[in-house]
XYZ file of C-alpha atoms in Angstrom:
709
model
C -11.770 14.519 -38.717
C -11.322 12.836 -42.097
C -13.873 10.777 -44.041
C -12.204 7.607 -45.271
C -13.488 4.961 -47.642
C -12.555 1.369 -46.835
C -10.963 0.303 -50.081
C -7.474 -0.430 -51.304
C -5.128 2.422 -50.627
C -2.135 3.406 -52.662
C 1.017 3.597 -50.622
C 1.258 7.380 -50.989
C -2.298 8.484 -50.210
C -5.600 7.693 -48.590
C -8.792 7.770 -50.701
C -11.474 9.882 -49.112
C -15.147 9.265 -49.657
C -18.205 7.456 -48.248
C -19.721 7.757 -44.861
C -17.291 6.553 -42.187
C -15.931 9.223 -39.891
C -12.719 8.202 -38.216
C -9.739 9.805 -36.551
C -6.621 9.506 -38.624
C -3.447 8.144 -37.054
C -1.795 11.535 -37.424
C -4.513 13.104 -35.288
C -4.016 10.439 -32.648
C -0.283 11.115 -32.605
C -0.866 14.828 -32.265
C -3.245 14.474 -29.349
C -1.493 11.745 -27.306
C 2.006 11.349 -28.710
C 3.793 8.300 -30.096
C 7.106 6.530 -29.695
C 9.629 7.733 -32.256
C 10.562 4.124 -33.025
C 9.950 0.511 -32.060
C 13.184 0.323 -30.075
C 12.031 3.110 -27.753
C 8.959 1.118 -26.727
C 10.957 -2.071 -26.252
C 13.580 -0.337 -24.125
C 10.887 1.521 -22.184
C 9.086 -1.737 -21.418
C 12.359 -3.381 -20.491
C 13.347 -0.397 -18.371
C 9.908 -0.262 -16.740
C 9.969 -3.981 -15.947
C 13.667 -4.215 -15.075
C 13.936 -1.866 -12.130
C 14.914 -1.688 -8.501
C 12.675 -4.673 -7.861
C 15.222 -6.893 -9.619
C 18.196 -5.955 -7.442
C 16.323 -4.836 -4.324
C 13.037 -6.689 -3.893
C 13.789 -10.001 -5.625
C 16.899 -10.849 -3.518
C 15.094 -9.790 -0.353
C 12.183 -12.138 -1.128
C 14.605 -14.938 -2.035
C 16.389 -14.416 1.266
C 13.101 -14.328 3.191
C 11.631 -17.430 1.512
C 14.575 -19.815 1.596
C 16.614 -18.968 -1.510
C 16.139 -21.835 -3.978
C 12.709 -22.537 -2.489
C 11.578 -19.233 -3.988
C 13.074 -19.747 -7.456
C 10.878 -22.749 -8.316
C 7.500 -21.004 -7.835
C 8.995 -17.820 -9.295
C 9.711 -19.355 -12.704
C 6.456 -21.357 -12.642
C 4.531 -18.125 -12.022
C 6.411 -16.483 -14.900
C 5.149 -19.121 -17.350
C 1.640 -19.565 -15.961
C 0.541 -16.008 -15.183
C 3.406 -13.616 -15.966
C 3.785 -13.896 -19.729
C 0.042 -14.315 -20.505
C -0.868 -11.280 -18.403
C 1.994 -9.204 -19.822
C 0.951 -9.949 -23.410
C -2.677 -9.227 -22.615
C -1.950 -5.807 -21.115
C 0.262 -4.529 -23.927
C -2.179 -6.028 -26.464
C -5.229 -4.119 -25.239
C -3.179 -0.942 -24.812
C -1.731 -1.051 -28.326
C -5.022 -2.104 -29.908
C -7.089 0.702 -28.392
C -4.427 3.434 -27.956
C -6.034 4.261 -24.616
C -4.720 4.691 -21.093
C -5.896 2.546 -18.153
C -8.589 4.959 -16.947
C -10.436 5.044 -20.285
C -9.640 1.599 -21.662
C -11.960 -0.349 -19.355
C -14.715 2.223 -19.841
C -14.665 1.211 -23.502
C -13.923 -2.513 -23.501
C -16.589 -3.128 -20.818
C -18.112 0.045 -19.318
C -19.518 -1.851 -16.336
C -15.966 -2.419 -15.093
C -14.564 1.064 -15.605
C -13.531 1.025 -11.950
C -10.661 -1.295 -12.860
C -8.895 1.631 -14.512
C -9.085 3.575 -11.262
C -7.821 0.495 -9.390
C -4.778 0.600 -11.707
C -4.138 4.232 -10.880
C -4.683 3.869 -7.116
C -2.322 0.895 -6.815
C 0.306 2.647 -8.927
C 0.051 5.811 -6.822
C 0.716 3.858 -3.621
C 3.668 1.946 -5.052
C 4.992 4.982 -6.928
C 5.236 7.033 -3.732
C 7.416 4.558 -1.850
C 9.294 3.480 -5.000
C 10.651 6.984 -5.395
C 11.754 6.847 -1.753
C 14.015 3.928 -2.718
C 15.341 6.073 -5.575
C 16.002 8.805 -2.988
C 18.088 6.295 -1.013
C 20.223 5.684 -4.109
C 20.732 9.444 -4.568
C 21.783 9.743 -0.915
C 24.306 6.923 -1.340
C 25.489 8.330 -4.668
C 26.482 11.665 -3.151
C 27.932 9.947 -0.080
C 30.219 7.971 -2.408
C 32.192 11.053 -3.509
C 34.903 10.517 -0.903
C 38.209 8.659 -0.783
C 37.027 6.512 2.152
C 33.469 5.260 1.715
C 31.448 6.113 4.861
C 30.195 2.532 5.288
C 33.674 1.019 4.943
C 34.843 1.624 8.526
C 33.429 1.584 12.060
C 34.952 4.883 13.215
C 31.748 6.903 12.934
C 29.796 8.356 15.858
C 26.737 6.247 15.084
C 28.603 2.910 15.132
C 28.164 0.813 18.270
C 30.651 -1.594 19.872
C 29.392 -4.524 17.763
C 30.203 -2.866 14.454
C 32.475 -5.038 12.324
C 34.627 -3.608 9.535
C 36.189 -6.214 7.292
C 39.042 -3.946 6.199
C 39.912 -3.012 9.808
C 39.654 -6.641 10.895
C 42.071 -7.746 8.149
C 44.601 -5.127 9.274
C 44.348 -6.430 12.827
C 44.726 -10.014 11.659
C 47.825 -9.107 9.632
C 49.373 -7.365 12.642
C 48.693 -10.407 14.813
C 50.234 -12.735 12.234
C 53.360 -10.555 11.848
C 53.922 -10.517 15.606
C 53.479 -14.281 15.814
C 55.892 -14.900 12.928
C 58.419 -12.617 14.621
C 58.158 -14.729 17.782
C 56.565 -11.921 19.784
C 53.933 -13.165 22.234
C 50.759 -11.143 21.944
C 47.066 -11.095 22.713
C 45.981 -8.738 19.939
C 42.198 -8.770 19.526
C 39.623 -7.003 17.376
C 36.975 -5.663 19.747
C 34.959 -2.489 20.162
C 35.713 -1.540 16.524
C 39.466 -1.423 17.266
C 42.579 -3.549 17.071
C 43.606 -3.730 20.731
C 47.022 -4.696 22.096
C 47.621 -2.204 24.948
C 47.889 -4.099 28.273
C 45.848 -1.478 30.150
C 42.924 -1.789 27.736
C 43.131 -5.583 27.725
C 43.071 -5.567 31.536
C 39.908 -3.472 31.591
C 38.260 -5.911 29.150
C 39.151 -8.859 31.398
C 37.475 -7.056 34.281
C 34.235 -6.710 32.272
C 33.964 -10.015 30.423
C 30.190 -10.160 30.825
C 29.834 -6.718 29.209
C 32.036 -7.491 26.194
C 31.169 -11.149 25.630
C 27.739 -11.475 27.223
C 24.667 -12.267 25.115
C 21.386 -14.206 25.058
C 20.522 -17.537 23.519
C 17.296 -19.384 22.655
C 16.849 -22.806 24.229
C 16.414 -25.620 21.723
C 13.653 -27.318 23.721
C 11.819 -24.019 24.282
C 12.276 -21.541 21.396
C 10.140 -18.929 23.166
C 12.536 -18.693 26.110
C 15.791 -16.718 26.057
C 18.522 -17.124 28.685
C 21.711 -15.179 29.368
C 25.029 -16.641 28.269
C 28.644 -15.601 27.778
C 30.902 -16.424 24.848
C 33.940 -18.471 25.816
C 35.308 -18.247 22.264
C 34.189 -16.565 19.058
C 31.441 -19.116 18.350
C 30.189 -20.756 21.569
C 27.944 -19.019 24.113
C 27.946 -20.804 27.494
C 24.808 -20.368 29.672
C 26.389 -21.825 32.847
C 26.930 -19.558 35.881
C 30.723 -19.769 36.076
C 31.338 -19.613 32.326
C 33.192 -16.275 32.574
C 35.914 -17.808 34.749
C 36.802 -20.266 31.958
C 37.973 -17.425 29.705
C 41.744 -17.338 30.143
C 42.666 -15.646 26.864
C 40.770 -12.774 25.285
C 39.490 -13.150 21.722
C 37.889 -11.179 18.895
C 34.284 -10.037 18.947
C 32.059 -13.167 18.793
C 30.778 -13.835 15.291
C 27.083 -13.688 16.171
C 27.510 -10.280 17.796
C 29.124 -8.780 14.713
C 27.108 -6.190 12.793
C 28.354 -5.196 9.358
C 29.535 -1.613 8.934
C 27.400 -1.256 5.769
C 24.310 -2.421 7.660
C 24.856 0.068 10.471
C 25.447 2.860 7.974
C 22.045 2.172 6.416
C 20.058 1.803 9.642
C 21.825 4.296 11.901
C 23.064 6.994 9.511
C 20.923 7.016 6.371
C 17.535 5.955 7.760
C 18.199 6.779 11.432
C 15.884 3.833 11.912
C 13.591 3.587 14.938
C 12.493 0.336 16.541
C 8.794 0.505 15.607
C 6.122 2.180 13.476
C 4.583 4.006 16.451
C 3.483 7.637 15.777
C 6.228 9.173 17.954
C 8.767 7.859 15.434
C 7.400 10.279 12.813
C 7.987 13.527 14.711
C 11.468 14.193 13.288
C 12.773 14.040 9.751
C 16.110 13.444 8.009
C 17.205 16.497 6.040
C 19.480 14.407 3.835
C 16.673 12.066 2.819
C 14.279 14.977 2.224
C 16.803 16.611 -0.088
C 17.348 13.330 -1.923
C 13.602 12.777 -2.258
C 13.134 16.295 -3.626
C 15.938 15.704 -6.156
C 14.311 12.413 -7.230
C 10.946 14.055 -7.932
C 12.522 17.048 -9.705
C 14.400 14.699 -12.042
C 11.223 12.710 -12.742
C 9.393 15.968 -13.495
C 12.057 17.201 -15.905
C 12.097 13.904 -17.790
C 8.304 13.550 -18.033
C 7.245 17.128 -18.713
C 8.144 17.008 -22.425
C 6.054 13.912 -23.050
C 6.594 10.371 -24.206
C 9.092 11.286 -26.945
C 11.574 12.888 -24.554
C 11.133 10.016 -22.089
C 11.949 7.593 -24.911
C 15.264 9.338 -25.568
C 16.297 9.125 -21.907
C 15.448 5.400 -21.904
C 18.301 4.630 -24.324
C 20.752 5.338 -21.506
C 18.743 4.338 -18.419
C 17.808 0.894 -19.803
C 21.252 -0.151 -21.079
C 23.758 1.305 -18.605
C 22.685 -0.857 -15.597
C 23.559 -4.080 -17.400
C 27.170 -3.005 -17.904
C 27.695 -2.301 -14.193
C 25.741 -5.379 -13.079
C 27.936 -7.739 -15.123
C 31.124 -6.249 -13.665
C 29.795 -6.557 -10.096
C 28.689 -10.126 -10.768
C 32.164 -11.172 -11.933
C 33.723 -9.723 -8.790
C 31.044 -11.118 -6.446
C 31.352 -14.755 -7.512
C 35.137 -14.679 -6.975
C 34.871 -13.632 -3.301
C 35.833 -16.096 -0.557
C 32.691 -17.803 0.704
C 30.639 -16.899 -2.392
C 29.871 -20.581 -2.983
C 28.115 -20.744 0.391
C 25.738 -17.982 -0.649
C 25.171 -19.452 -4.125
C 24.348 -22.820 -2.527
C 21.703 -21.139 -0.356
C 20.399 -19.319 -3.465
C 20.072 -22.344 -5.744
C 19.363 -25.327 -3.469
C 15.694 -25.365 -2.396
C 14.361 -26.165 1.036
C 11.592 -28.472 -0.171
C 9.455 -28.070 2.947
C 8.924 -24.377 2.154
C 7.166 -25.236 -1.120
C 4.126 -26.307 0.908
C 3.806 -22.782 2.305
C 1.237 -20.795 0.290
C 2.976 -17.565 1.304
C 6.029 -18.552 -0.760
C 3.829 -19.019 -3.849
C 2.005 -15.778 -3.118
C 5.330 -13.945 -2.807
C 6.495 -15.448 -6.121
C 3.297 -14.444 -7.926
C 3.390 -10.934 -6.485
C 7.054 -10.546 -7.398
C 6.329 -11.588 -10.992
C 3.603 -8.943 -11.145
C 5.781 -6.359 -9.387
C 8.829 -7.133 -11.515
C 6.999 -7.265 -14.856
C 4.889 -4.270 -13.741
C 1.609 -6.091 -14.373
C -1.587 -4.706 -12.878
C -0.453 -1.120 -12.424
C -1.560 0.153 -15.820
C 1.961 1.151 -16.857
C 2.221 -1.466 -19.596
C -1.140 -0.393 -20.991
C 0.056 3.202 -21.028
C 3.381 2.482 -22.714
C 1.828 0.251 -25.387
C -0.935 2.778 -26.070
C 1.722 5.003 -27.691
C 2.720 2.239 -30.128
C 2.023 2.080 -33.828
C -0.856 -0.325 -34.445
C 1.200 -3.086 -36.057
C 4.088 -3.187 -33.600
C 5.228 -6.781 -32.967
C 4.173 -7.255 -29.358
C 4.770 -11.027 -29.503
C 8.488 -10.405 -29.906
C 8.455 -7.682 -27.273
C 6.697 -9.945 -24.754
C 9.291 -12.697 -25.062
C 12.244 -10.283 -24.892
C 10.975 -8.277 -21.924
C 9.665 -11.191 -19.837
C 12.712 -13.409 -20.321
C 15.134 -10.477 -20.066
C 13.491 -9.184 -16.904
C 13.482 -12.482 -15.033
C 17.001 -13.389 -16.119
C 18.127 -10.002 -14.812
C 16.627 -10.870 -11.429
C 18.235 -14.306 -11.544
C 21.684 -12.903 -12.395
C 21.356 -10.123 -9.797
C 20.562 -12.849 -7.275
C 23.917 -14.491 -7.996
C 25.675 -11.211 -7.245
C 23.912 -10.470 -3.976
C 23.952 -14.032 -2.612
C 27.655 -14.312 -3.449
C 28.175 -11.247 -1.272
C 25.933 -12.689 1.456
C 27.989 -15.893 1.369
C 31.151 -13.847 1.691
C 29.672 -11.840 4.571
C 28.534 -15.081 6.260
C 32.074 -16.464 6.043
C 33.450 -13.150 7.279
C 31.036 -12.972 10.213
C 31.185 -16.712 10.910
C 27.434 -17.302 10.649
C 24.997 -19.067 8.316
C 23.792 -17.208 5.216
C 20.249 -16.916 6.596
C 21.672 -15.199 9.713
C 23.901 -12.690 7.973
C 21.235 -9.954 7.758
C 17.727 -9.351 8.983
C 16.374 -9.621 5.432
C 14.365 -6.415 5.217
C 13.764 -4.278 2.146
C 17.150 -2.651 2.772
C 18.999 -5.936 2.235
C 20.454 -4.853 -1.120
C 21.633 -1.582 0.434
C 23.630 -3.624 2.920
C 25.112 -6.312 0.672
C 25.909 -4.344 -2.504
C 27.697 -1.432 -0.760
C 29.776 -4.011 1.091
C 30.658 -5.571 -2.275
C 32.057 -2.390 -3.829
C 34.511 -2.015 -0.937
C 36.141 -5.255 -2.149
C 36.857 -3.824 -5.606
C 39.918 -1.820 -6.607
C 39.038 1.888 -6.731
C 35.995 1.402 -4.454
C 34.923 5.031 -4.742
C 34.619 4.760 -8.528
C 32.632 1.540 -8.322
C 30.379 2.888 -5.595
C 29.516 5.859 -7.811
C 28.864 3.612 -10.811
C 26.815 1.156 -8.744
C 24.484 3.733 -7.217
C 24.203 5.477 -10.565
C 23.098 2.077 -11.885
C 20.491 1.719 -9.124
C 19.321 5.254 -9.823
C 18.825 4.604 -13.533
C 17.129 1.265 -12.815
C 14.590 2.982 -10.626
C 14.213 6.070 -12.767
C 12.875 4.468 -15.956
C 10.329 2.483 -13.907
C 9.252 5.688 -12.200
C 8.977 7.423 -15.602
C 6.363 4.888 -16.640
C 4.507 5.121 -13.323
C 4.182 8.899 -13.525
C 3.361 8.706 -17.241
C 0.575 6.221 -16.432
C -0.992 8.476 -13.814
C -0.581 11.455 -16.165
C -2.133 9.594 -19.101
C -5.049 8.506 -16.924
C -5.723 12.084 -15.854
C -5.388 13.554 -19.362
C -7.462 10.805 -21.006
C -10.182 11.273 -18.383
C -10.017 15.090 -18.582
C -8.774 15.963 -22.112
C -9.282 19.681 -21.418
C -6.183 19.525 -19.199
C -3.869 18.629 -22.108
C -2.872 22.279 -22.744
C -1.904 22.474 -19.040
C 0.132 19.278 -19.095
C 3.156 20.865 -17.418
C 1.049 21.914 -14.442
C -0.484 18.452 -14.191
C 2.952 16.784 -14.172
C 4.162 19.288 -11.575
C 1.112 18.592 -9.390
C 1.668 14.825 -9.567
C 5.330 15.188 -8.589
C 4.546 17.666 -5.812
C 1.931 15.354 -4.290
C 4.331 12.422 -4.584
C 6.980 14.418 -2.731
C 4.588 15.446 0.062
C 3.291 11.905 0.586
C 6.885 10.663 0.575
C 7.957 12.835 3.512
C 6.824 10.363 6.249
C 9.269 7.839 4.746
C 12.104 10.226 5.655
C 11.299 9.877 9.375
C 12.886 7.318 11.753
C 9.825 5.078 11.363
C 9.883 5.437 7.579
C 11.399 2.032 6.843
C 8.540 0.347 8.732
C 6.032 2.389 6.725
C 7.787 1.403 3.504
C 7.526 -2.303 4.348
C 3.841 -1.784 5.205
C 3.068 -0.304 1.785
C 5.240 -2.847 0.017
C 3.286 -5.683 1.644
C -0.265 -4.364 1.271
C -0.147 -2.094 -1.802
C 2.031 -4.325 -4.002
C 0.424 -7.714 -3.398
C -3.336 -8.245 -3.245
C -4.317 -5.262 -5.446
C -2.087 -6.439 -8.315
C -3.387 -10.015 -8.031
C -6.986 -8.805 -7.979
C -6.483 -6.447 -10.934
C -4.864 -9.198 -13.013
C -7.707 -11.609 -12.165
C -10.295 -9.036 -13.259
C -8.373 -8.373 -16.474
C -8.523 -12.065 -17.381
C -12.258 -12.188 -16.592
C -13.067 -9.064 -18.625
C -10.898 -9.813 -21.662
C -11.422 -13.583 -21.884
C -14.977 -14.134 -20.638
C -16.772 -10.829 -21.279
C -15.015 -9.359 -24.305
C -14.350 -12.879 -25.597
C -11.241 -14.970 -26.077
C -11.872 -15.231 -29.844
C -12.115 -11.457 -30.116
C -8.856 -11.143 -28.178
C -7.043 -13.565 -30.519
C -8.475 -11.855 -33.616
C -7.310 -8.476 -32.282
C -3.867 -9.927 -31.687
C -3.741 -11.382 -35.196
C -4.991 -8.134 -36.743
C -2.142 -6.213 -35.126
C 0.736 -8.667 -35.527
C -0.335 -10.382 -38.797
C 1.405 -13.465 -37.417
C -0.081 -16.831 -38.428
C 1.346 -18.391 -35.272
C -1.361 -16.580 -33.288
C -4.134 -18.610 -34.917
C -2.087 -21.816 -34.826
C -1.593 -21.500 -31.064
C -5.143 -20.353 -30.333
C -6.224 -23.627 -28.689
C -3.003 -23.988 -26.723
C -3.135 -20.413 -25.433
C -6.769 -20.896 -24.409
C -5.557 -23.352 -21.735
C -3.750 -20.477 -20.052
C -6.145 -17.617 -20.728
C -9.417 -19.445 -20.170
C -8.462 -21.635 -17.219
C -4.931 -21.968 -15.860
C -3.891 -18.317 -15.386
C -7.089 -16.971 -13.780
C -7.472 -20.108 -11.656
C -3.940 -19.894 -10.259
C -4.362 -16.189 -9.454
C -7.733 -16.842 -7.773
C -6.385 -19.728 -5.665
C -3.329 -17.747 -4.538
C -5.433 -14.687 -3.725
C -8.003 -16.611 -1.677
C -5.377 -18.760 0.047
C -3.321 -15.722 1.005
C -6.399 -14.090 2.541
C -7.273 -17.295 4.354
C -3.760 -17.748 5.761
C -3.304 -14.042 6.516
C -0.977 -13.132 9.370
C -0.107 -9.665 10.700
C 2.956 -8.136 9.080
C 6.332 -8.711 10.734
C 9.745 -7.116 10.249
C 12.386 -9.306 11.807
C 11.084 -10.034 15.294
C 8.862 -6.939 15.356
C 5.128 -7.569 14.859
C 3.207 -4.619 13.461
C 0.407 -3.383 15.763
C -3.245 -3.920 14.853
C -3.813 -0.285 13.870
C -0.902 -0.400 11.385
C -2.235 -3.571 9.762
C -5.662 -1.920 9.599
C -4.129 0.963 7.633
C -2.567 -1.630 5.344
C -5.950 -3.219 4.717
C -7.422 0.198 3.881
C -4.609 0.779 1.362
C -5.220 -2.613 -0.279
C -9.007 -2.269 -0.328
C -8.867 1.243 -1.801
C -7.758 -0.310 -5.075
C -9.810 -3.502 -4.846
C -13.164 -1.965 -3.834
C -13.011 0.741 -6.501
C -14.142 -1.917 -9.003
C -17.408 -3.060 -7.342
C -18.213 0.425 -5.998
C -17.974 2.118 -9.405
C -19.785 -0.855 -10.952
C -22.767 -0.264 -8.668
C -22.657 3.488 -9.260
C -22.623 2.987 -13.046
C -25.576 0.581 -12.891
C -27.635 2.968 -10.787
C -26.867 5.924 -13.060
C -27.732 3.960 -16.194
C -30.928 2.577 -14.670
C -32.102 6.054 -13.617
C -31.276 7.484 -17.059
C -32.425 4.612 -19.264
C -32.055 5.320 -22.974
C -35.269 3.291 -23.531
C -38.164 3.247 -21.024
C -38.840 -0.498 -21.361
C -35.220 -1.501 -20.837
C -34.932 -4.177 -18.156
C -32.241 -4.317 -15.487
C -30.598 -7.470 -16.894
C -30.563 -5.882 -20.338
C -28.815 -2.861 -18.846
C -26.166 -5.123 -17.331
C -25.684 -6.930 -20.652
C -25.367 -3.684 -22.624
C -22.885 -2.265 -20.104
C -20.624 -5.271 -20.550
C -20.407 -4.729 -24.328
C -17.571 -2.688 -25.755
C -18.216 0.796 -27.136
C -17.814 2.181 -30.643
C -14.650 3.971 -29.537
C -12.981 0.702 -28.520
C -12.107 -0.241 -32.119
C -11.516 3.295 -33.369
C -7.730 2.910 -33.436
C -8.064 -0.400 -35.305
C -10.426 1.173 -37.836
C -7.965 4.002 -38.419
C -5.168 1.512 -39.067
C -7.458 -0.599 -41.269
C -8.293 2.426 -43.407
C -4.607 3.191 -43.887
C -3.717 -0.461 -44.625
C -6.419 -0.975 -47.233
C -6.191 -4.445 -48.844
C -3.067 -5.165 -46.795
C -5.326 -5.721 -43.807
C -6.727 -9.184 -43.091
C -10.052 -7.708 -41.956
C -12.777 -5.361 -43.161
C -15.106 -3.102 -41.185
C -18.594 -2.312 -42.540
C -21.866 -1.096 -41.130
C -24.657 -3.583 -40.427
C -27.598 -1.891 -38.827
C -26.320 0.510 -36.202
C -23.065 -1.402 -35.547
C -19.806 -1.851 -37.438
C -18.884 -5.463 -38.129
C -15.381 -6.874 -38.526
C -14.721 -10.005 -40.554
C -12.017 -11.530 -42.796
C -11.594 -9.539 -45.988
C -13.280 -10.741 -49.211
C -16.151 -12.794 -47.746
C -18.806 -10.129 -47.312
C -21.148 -11.492 -49.974
C -21.159 -14.949 -48.389
C -21.796 -13.322 -45.049
C -24.746 -11.292 -46.340
C -26.313 -14.274 -48.125
C -25.992 -16.507 -45.048
C -27.349 -13.822 -42.733
C -25.152 -15.100 -39.886
C -24.294 -11.707 -38.429
C -23.429 -13.268 -35.086
C -20.485 -15.144 -36.583
C -18.409 -11.999 -36.675
C -17.064 -9.422 -34.296
C -19.463 -6.521 -34.100
C -18.765 -3.144 -32.664
């Protein structure tokens, strides 16, 4: 501890005297760590926000919600709730230099449960997020071969409907050469092969129903399916004698075609079952387990040395993905049929905008993409120097993050358009649109590039780095919460990090089972939606209405020293005091009101699985009111003053603690007259007010005009 007098400080030293006991900034750095430079924080925030969600979750949600119909609410949500919430989280983290577990205990002790809600929600999402990283590791190692395993349909797991573009083109070229040479032929691409042998063709003619048979949905009764047989590559005839009309054999019908990359994901990598039933969790994929173990070991090695070592890794993990993404984008938009996918991506289906679920998905994706509500932003900013320019960082990260999603969307929907043209179907029918969508479209894209093996390695290395820096922040947030809550564990930090990673690995094992993809979608739906919306709503209520909007703006001005903060105070109040919390509240309530059981394709999750999802969501949400009640009871039973009334207890527990402004006081002592504010004792509380007006304040006696501690 150092005793510091609040008076002008020479640049080279701090004058020590008087009666204020504060922690110096050097002590804070020694106990918690700091970023080595401003760029490390900016890149860490950008890396944390720009992750797998941009190239994995965003395109999947666009695909699911009608392409352009999703973009409109997405960018509206960015402006209305995304940027205000992002700025608010990094502001309170930088101002207090506290992690999420302790920050709410100090800004408003009654709501300390919100810090635990942060940690719970991040634990749930962090477990399945690292499973996605494990997928990228699996694909990365599978890419070290001259022929990519998802490029062809000659694998044991491929079924007769597998469709390889490269094999199909070879067959088409052979057919064209024979025709140009005047040789009559009936060469077809069927059963994963280019067939021209008369014996094989004869056997196919004898089993037309087997090779060309299918089912179709009646237009006047969508619930009813009837049998039909394809009479050419596009038309399925439901009439009884349709098979007899086939006089010339043809290629596999377009709607029966399944991409080779899609079958590699579902049948080889995930070994995907058809449901989430318990019997689908009795076996496990050794390859995925090894990849998951590698993912957690890498996270451990990068996080064990603390925030400084993580910051060094970020220089590579945050920049490298952009290089690869731009190259893939250029190739994707030049593919045949890319315009069809881009049209689906950009042109909205206006009717979908009336569906509250589209708006909910957009809001959740903004929170998921910007990493709002999980406590990670609070953690990262808590390692900042006090006067870091978070206004600049907010604009760069928010705009950069969402533009990354937007650009990645061009790449994946260009590929989907190409695949739709290749398969002969509409874009919305080209894939089932699950969370594995990106792992079907992007791998297919790299096979179109020269040197596909090289580009596959670079692409999955890009996905790996995208996911890794987000996972760094998630683990660092959980670690910071534990160490801030139990400071005595700081000397055993390595063991704490190892324990977090070990538990993450163990809880990730069910995702390596055949039913794992269904479990992943369950957590993605319940753990990454309502909890984040609820947490953000509570943050707005606590900061704006309990702590006070004026206090928040003054804190922001004290840190940034930017006059624009005060000039925009009234304008920003429209968002912070009304628009942002109202929009979040309406979306949250409407999504609960219009709730429907989770579906994956045509599969409806059973009631027990949705019940587990509700438990996961409510674990984070209910931690706030439960700990609020516990804190009230404890305080009431141990009243500091016997005559203290219950309402007075509630009021006192909503007021911030002395420790809340400790970091600001430290910075103020170092700044001296450079600071815009002064802190002095009045009674038993410190008071902050603009520098140089203390005498006027004392003569007026208006102590309530200023921010007290």
